Short mmCIF file of C-alpha atoms in Angstrom, two decimals:
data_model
loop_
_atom_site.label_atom_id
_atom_site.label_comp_id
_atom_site.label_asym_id
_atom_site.label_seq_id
_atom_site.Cartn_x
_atom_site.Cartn_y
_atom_site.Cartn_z
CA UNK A 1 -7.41 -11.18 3.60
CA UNK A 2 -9.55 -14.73 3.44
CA UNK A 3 -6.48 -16.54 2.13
CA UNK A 4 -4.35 -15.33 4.72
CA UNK A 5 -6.93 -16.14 7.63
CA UNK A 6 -7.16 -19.92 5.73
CA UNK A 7 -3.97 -19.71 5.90
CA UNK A 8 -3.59 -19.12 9.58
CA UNK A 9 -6.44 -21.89 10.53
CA UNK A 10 -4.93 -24.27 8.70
CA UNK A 11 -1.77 -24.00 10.05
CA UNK A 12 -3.49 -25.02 13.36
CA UNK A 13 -5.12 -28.40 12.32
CA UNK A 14 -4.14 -31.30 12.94
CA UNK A 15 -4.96 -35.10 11.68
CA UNK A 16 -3.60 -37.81 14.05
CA UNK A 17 -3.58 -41.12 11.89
CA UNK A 18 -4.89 -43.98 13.91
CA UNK A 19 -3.23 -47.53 13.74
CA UNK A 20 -5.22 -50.88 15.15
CA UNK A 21 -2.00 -52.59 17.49
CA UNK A 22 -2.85 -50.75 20.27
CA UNK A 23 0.36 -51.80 21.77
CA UNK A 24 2.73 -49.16 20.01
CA UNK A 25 -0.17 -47.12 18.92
CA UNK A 26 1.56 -44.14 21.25
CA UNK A 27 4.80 -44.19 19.32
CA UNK A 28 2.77 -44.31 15.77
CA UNK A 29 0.82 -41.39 16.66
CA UNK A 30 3.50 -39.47 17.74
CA UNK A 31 5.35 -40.01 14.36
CA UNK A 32 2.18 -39.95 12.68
CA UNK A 33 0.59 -36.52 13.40
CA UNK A 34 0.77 -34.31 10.14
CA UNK A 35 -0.30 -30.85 9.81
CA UNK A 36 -2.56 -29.97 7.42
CA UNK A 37 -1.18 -26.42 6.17
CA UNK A 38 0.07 -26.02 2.84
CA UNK A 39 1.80 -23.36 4.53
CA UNK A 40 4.07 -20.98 2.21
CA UNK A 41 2.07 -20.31 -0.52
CA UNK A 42 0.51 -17.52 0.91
CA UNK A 43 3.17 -15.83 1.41
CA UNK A 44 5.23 -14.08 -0.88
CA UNK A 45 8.53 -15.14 -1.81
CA UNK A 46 11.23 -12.48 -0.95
CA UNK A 47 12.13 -12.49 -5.35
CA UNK A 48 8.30 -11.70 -5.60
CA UNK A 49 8.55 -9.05 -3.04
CA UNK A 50 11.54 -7.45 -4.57
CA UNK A 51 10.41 -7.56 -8.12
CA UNK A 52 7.40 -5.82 -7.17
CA UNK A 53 8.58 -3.51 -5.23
CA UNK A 54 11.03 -2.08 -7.93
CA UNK A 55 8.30 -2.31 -10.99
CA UNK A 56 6.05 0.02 -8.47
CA UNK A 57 9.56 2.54 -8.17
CA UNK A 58 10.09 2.07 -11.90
CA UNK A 59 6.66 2.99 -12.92
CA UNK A 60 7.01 6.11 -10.89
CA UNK A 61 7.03 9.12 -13.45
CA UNK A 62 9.78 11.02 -11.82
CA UNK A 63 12.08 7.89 -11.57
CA UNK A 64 14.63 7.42 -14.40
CA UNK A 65 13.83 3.04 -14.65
CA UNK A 66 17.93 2.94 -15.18
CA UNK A 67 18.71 4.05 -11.97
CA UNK A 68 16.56 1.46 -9.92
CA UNK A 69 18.49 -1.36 -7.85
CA UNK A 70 17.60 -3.09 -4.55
CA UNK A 71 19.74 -1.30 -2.75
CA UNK A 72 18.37 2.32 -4.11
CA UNK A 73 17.48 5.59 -1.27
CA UNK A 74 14.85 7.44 -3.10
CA UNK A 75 15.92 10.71 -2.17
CA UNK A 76 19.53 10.55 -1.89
CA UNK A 77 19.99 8.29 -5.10
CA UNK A 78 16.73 8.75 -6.96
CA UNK A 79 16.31 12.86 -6.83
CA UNK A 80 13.12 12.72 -5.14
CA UNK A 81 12.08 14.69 -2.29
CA UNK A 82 9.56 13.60 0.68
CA UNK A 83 6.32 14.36 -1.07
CA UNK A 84 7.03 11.75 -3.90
CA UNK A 85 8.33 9.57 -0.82
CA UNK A 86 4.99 9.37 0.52
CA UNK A 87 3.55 9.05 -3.14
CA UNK A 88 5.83 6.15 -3.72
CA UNK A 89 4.79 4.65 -0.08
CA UNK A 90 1.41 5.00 -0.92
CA UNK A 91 1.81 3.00 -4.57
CA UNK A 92 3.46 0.56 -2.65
CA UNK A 93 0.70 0.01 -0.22
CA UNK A 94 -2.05 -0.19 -3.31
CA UNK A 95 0.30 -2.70 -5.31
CA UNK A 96 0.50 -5.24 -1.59
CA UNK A 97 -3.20 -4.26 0.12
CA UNK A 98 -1.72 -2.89 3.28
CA UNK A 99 -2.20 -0.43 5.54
CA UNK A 100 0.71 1.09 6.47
CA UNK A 101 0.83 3.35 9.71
CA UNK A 102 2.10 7.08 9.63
CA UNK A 103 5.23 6.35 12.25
CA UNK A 104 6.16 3.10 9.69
CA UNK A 105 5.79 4.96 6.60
CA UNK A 106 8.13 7.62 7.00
CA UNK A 107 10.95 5.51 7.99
CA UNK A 108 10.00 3.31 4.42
CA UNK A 109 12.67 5.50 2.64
CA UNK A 110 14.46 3.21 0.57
CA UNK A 111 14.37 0.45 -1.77
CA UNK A 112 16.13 -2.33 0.91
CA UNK A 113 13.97 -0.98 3.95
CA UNK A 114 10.38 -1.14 1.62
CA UNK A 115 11.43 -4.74 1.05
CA UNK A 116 11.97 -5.69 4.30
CA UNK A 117 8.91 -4.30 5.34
CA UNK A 118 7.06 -5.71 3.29
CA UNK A 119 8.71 -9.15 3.06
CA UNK A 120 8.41 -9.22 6.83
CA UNK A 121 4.83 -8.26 6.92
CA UNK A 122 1.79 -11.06 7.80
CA UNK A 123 -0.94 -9.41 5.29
CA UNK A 124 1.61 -8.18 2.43
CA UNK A 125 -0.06 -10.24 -0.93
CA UNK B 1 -5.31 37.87 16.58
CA UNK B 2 -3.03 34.91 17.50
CA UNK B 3 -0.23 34.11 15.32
CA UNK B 4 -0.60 30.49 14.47
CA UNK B 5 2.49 28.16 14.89
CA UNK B 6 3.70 26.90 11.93
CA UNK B 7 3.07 22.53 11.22
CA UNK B 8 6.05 20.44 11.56
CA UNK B 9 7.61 18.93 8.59
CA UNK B 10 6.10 15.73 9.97
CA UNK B 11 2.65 16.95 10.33
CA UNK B 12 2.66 18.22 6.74
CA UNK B 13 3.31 14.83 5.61
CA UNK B 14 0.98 13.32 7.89
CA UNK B 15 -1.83 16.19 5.87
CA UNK B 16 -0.52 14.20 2.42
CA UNK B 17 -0.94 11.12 3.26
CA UNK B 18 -4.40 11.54 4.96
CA UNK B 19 -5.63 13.43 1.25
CA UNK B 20 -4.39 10.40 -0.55
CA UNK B 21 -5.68 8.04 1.79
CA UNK B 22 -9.10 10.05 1.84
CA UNK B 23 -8.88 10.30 -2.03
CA UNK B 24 -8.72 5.99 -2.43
CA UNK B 25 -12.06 6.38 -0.97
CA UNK B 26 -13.72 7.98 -3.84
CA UNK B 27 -15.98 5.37 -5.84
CA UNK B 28 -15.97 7.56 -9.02
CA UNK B 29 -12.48 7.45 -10.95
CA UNK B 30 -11.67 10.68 -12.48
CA UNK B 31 -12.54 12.23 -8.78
CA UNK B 32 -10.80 10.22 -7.33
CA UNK B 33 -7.55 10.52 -9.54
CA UNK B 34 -8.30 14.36 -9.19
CA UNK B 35 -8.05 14.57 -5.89
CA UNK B 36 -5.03 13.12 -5.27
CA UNK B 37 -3.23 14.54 -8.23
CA UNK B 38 -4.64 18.17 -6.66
CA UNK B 39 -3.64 16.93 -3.31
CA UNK B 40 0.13 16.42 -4.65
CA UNK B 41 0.22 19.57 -7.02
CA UNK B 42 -1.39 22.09 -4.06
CA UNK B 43 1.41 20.83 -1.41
CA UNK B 44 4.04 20.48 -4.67
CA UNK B 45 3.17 24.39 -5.13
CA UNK B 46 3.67 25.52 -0.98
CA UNK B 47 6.60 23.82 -1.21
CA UNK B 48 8.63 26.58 -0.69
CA UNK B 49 6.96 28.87 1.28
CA UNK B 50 9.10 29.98 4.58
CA UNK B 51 6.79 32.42 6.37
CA UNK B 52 5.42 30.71 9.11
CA UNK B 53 2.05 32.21 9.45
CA UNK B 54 2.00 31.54 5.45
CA UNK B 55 2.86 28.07 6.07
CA UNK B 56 -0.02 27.98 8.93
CA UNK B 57 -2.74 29.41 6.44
CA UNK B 58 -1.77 26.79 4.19
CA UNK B 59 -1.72 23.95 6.53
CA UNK B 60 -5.31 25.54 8.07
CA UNK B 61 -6.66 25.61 4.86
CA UNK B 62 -5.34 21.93 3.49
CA UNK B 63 -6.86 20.63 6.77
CA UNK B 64 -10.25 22.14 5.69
CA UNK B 65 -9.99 21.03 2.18
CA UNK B 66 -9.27 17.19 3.65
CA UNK B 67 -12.83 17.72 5.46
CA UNK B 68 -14.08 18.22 2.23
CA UNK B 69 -12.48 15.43 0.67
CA UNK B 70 -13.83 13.46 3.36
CA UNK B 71 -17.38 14.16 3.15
CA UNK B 72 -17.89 14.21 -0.68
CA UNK B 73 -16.31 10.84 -0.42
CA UNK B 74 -19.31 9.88 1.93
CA UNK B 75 -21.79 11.28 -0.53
CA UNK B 76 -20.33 10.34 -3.70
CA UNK B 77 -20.69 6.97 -2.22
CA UNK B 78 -24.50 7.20 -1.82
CA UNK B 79 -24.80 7.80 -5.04
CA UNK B 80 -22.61 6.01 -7.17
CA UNK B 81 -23.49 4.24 -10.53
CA UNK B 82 -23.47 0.85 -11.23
CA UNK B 83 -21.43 1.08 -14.27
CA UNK B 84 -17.79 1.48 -13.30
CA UNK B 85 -15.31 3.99 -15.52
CA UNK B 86 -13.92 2.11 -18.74
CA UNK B 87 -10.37 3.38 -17.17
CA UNK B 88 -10.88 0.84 -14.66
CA UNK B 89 -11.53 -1.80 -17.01
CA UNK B 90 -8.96 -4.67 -16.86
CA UNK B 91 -8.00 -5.51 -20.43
CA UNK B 92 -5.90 -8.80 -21.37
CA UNK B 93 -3.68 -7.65 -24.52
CA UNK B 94 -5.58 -8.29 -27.44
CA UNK B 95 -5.35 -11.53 -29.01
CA UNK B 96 -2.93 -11.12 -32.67
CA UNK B 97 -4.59 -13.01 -35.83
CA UNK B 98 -1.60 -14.04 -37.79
#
């Protein structure tokens, strides 16, 4: 949560590099402005995000490990029904420290839409 | 007395997810594993039920149970040791001596 609020302040600071010729200082500080962010290393890279996301489905005790690809539906290709759905949801939330709400978390029904989620979400780490 | 209406599919969901969410909120381990492995096996066990007014008793009494759930968590909370479970315990593999 800290990292991701460093994250965000840092993304909004900015050093403007002072020259002495005053006569095209403009110009330089235009081309000199740099932001400070390290931005991207908070945030997960979509490989990260999709090898976690299938060890949490893996390590599922109803889930055969075989059977697990990005592109998996839990129920229609995995055998499970809507009670291990919202298990699975809910290991997924523990494994990335979010808070997913009811209305998202039913639609989260298969491998490439948990990804995307979570890939496409500010606090997923 | 009134026949209650039977919980949507949605709503009993909604019931799950509010027991497991309630359950993370246990400071003690093996409660709070409990609960949410009784959470999963009560709902696992209504699964098929198809009377309605059965399904409402169940739903009633799951709601009543999460109240529970939610006010132990509060207590247990109060109260809890210092000293956390050695489940919880973060080992590194142990180190090999050949």
């Amino acid at each position: 949560m800290a990292s991701a609020l460093r994250g965000a302040i840092l993304g909004h600071v900015r050093v403007p590099i002072r020259t002495l010729d005053r006569s095209r200082s403009l110009s330089c500080l235009q081309t000199s402005i740099r932001s400070m962010s390290s931005h991207g290393d908070d945030h997960l890279t979509r490989e990260e995000v999709v090898d976690r996301v299938l060890d949490v489905v893996k390590s599922f005790p109803k889930v055969d490990p075989a059977k697990v690809t990005p592109d998996v539906h839990f129920q229609a290709d995995l055998g499970l029904d809507s009670l291990d759905n919202v298990e699975i949801v809910m290991a997924l939330e523990e494994e990335f420290k979010l808070e997913i709400p009811d209305k998202e978390a039913d639609q989260i029904i298969s491998c490439p839409l948990a990804i995307e989620y979570i890939a496409a979400h500010p606090m997923a780490s | 007395m009134a026949m209650a209406t039977a919980p949507s599919r949605a709503e009993v969901l909604s019931l799950l997810r509010s027991f497991l969410q309630a359950a993370r909120k246990f400071s003690d381990y093996n409660i709070r594993e409990y609960a949410a492995r009784r959470a999963i096996d009560g709902f696992r066990g209504n699964k098929a039920l198809s009377d309605p007014s059965a399904i409402a008793a169940a739903f009633a009494d799951g709601m009543s149970q999460l109240e529970v759930a939610k006010r132990q968590a509060a207590v247990y909370s109060s109260y809890a040791p210092k000293t956390k479970s050695v489940m919880e315990v973060k080992m590194s593999p142990p180190e090999r001596y050949d």
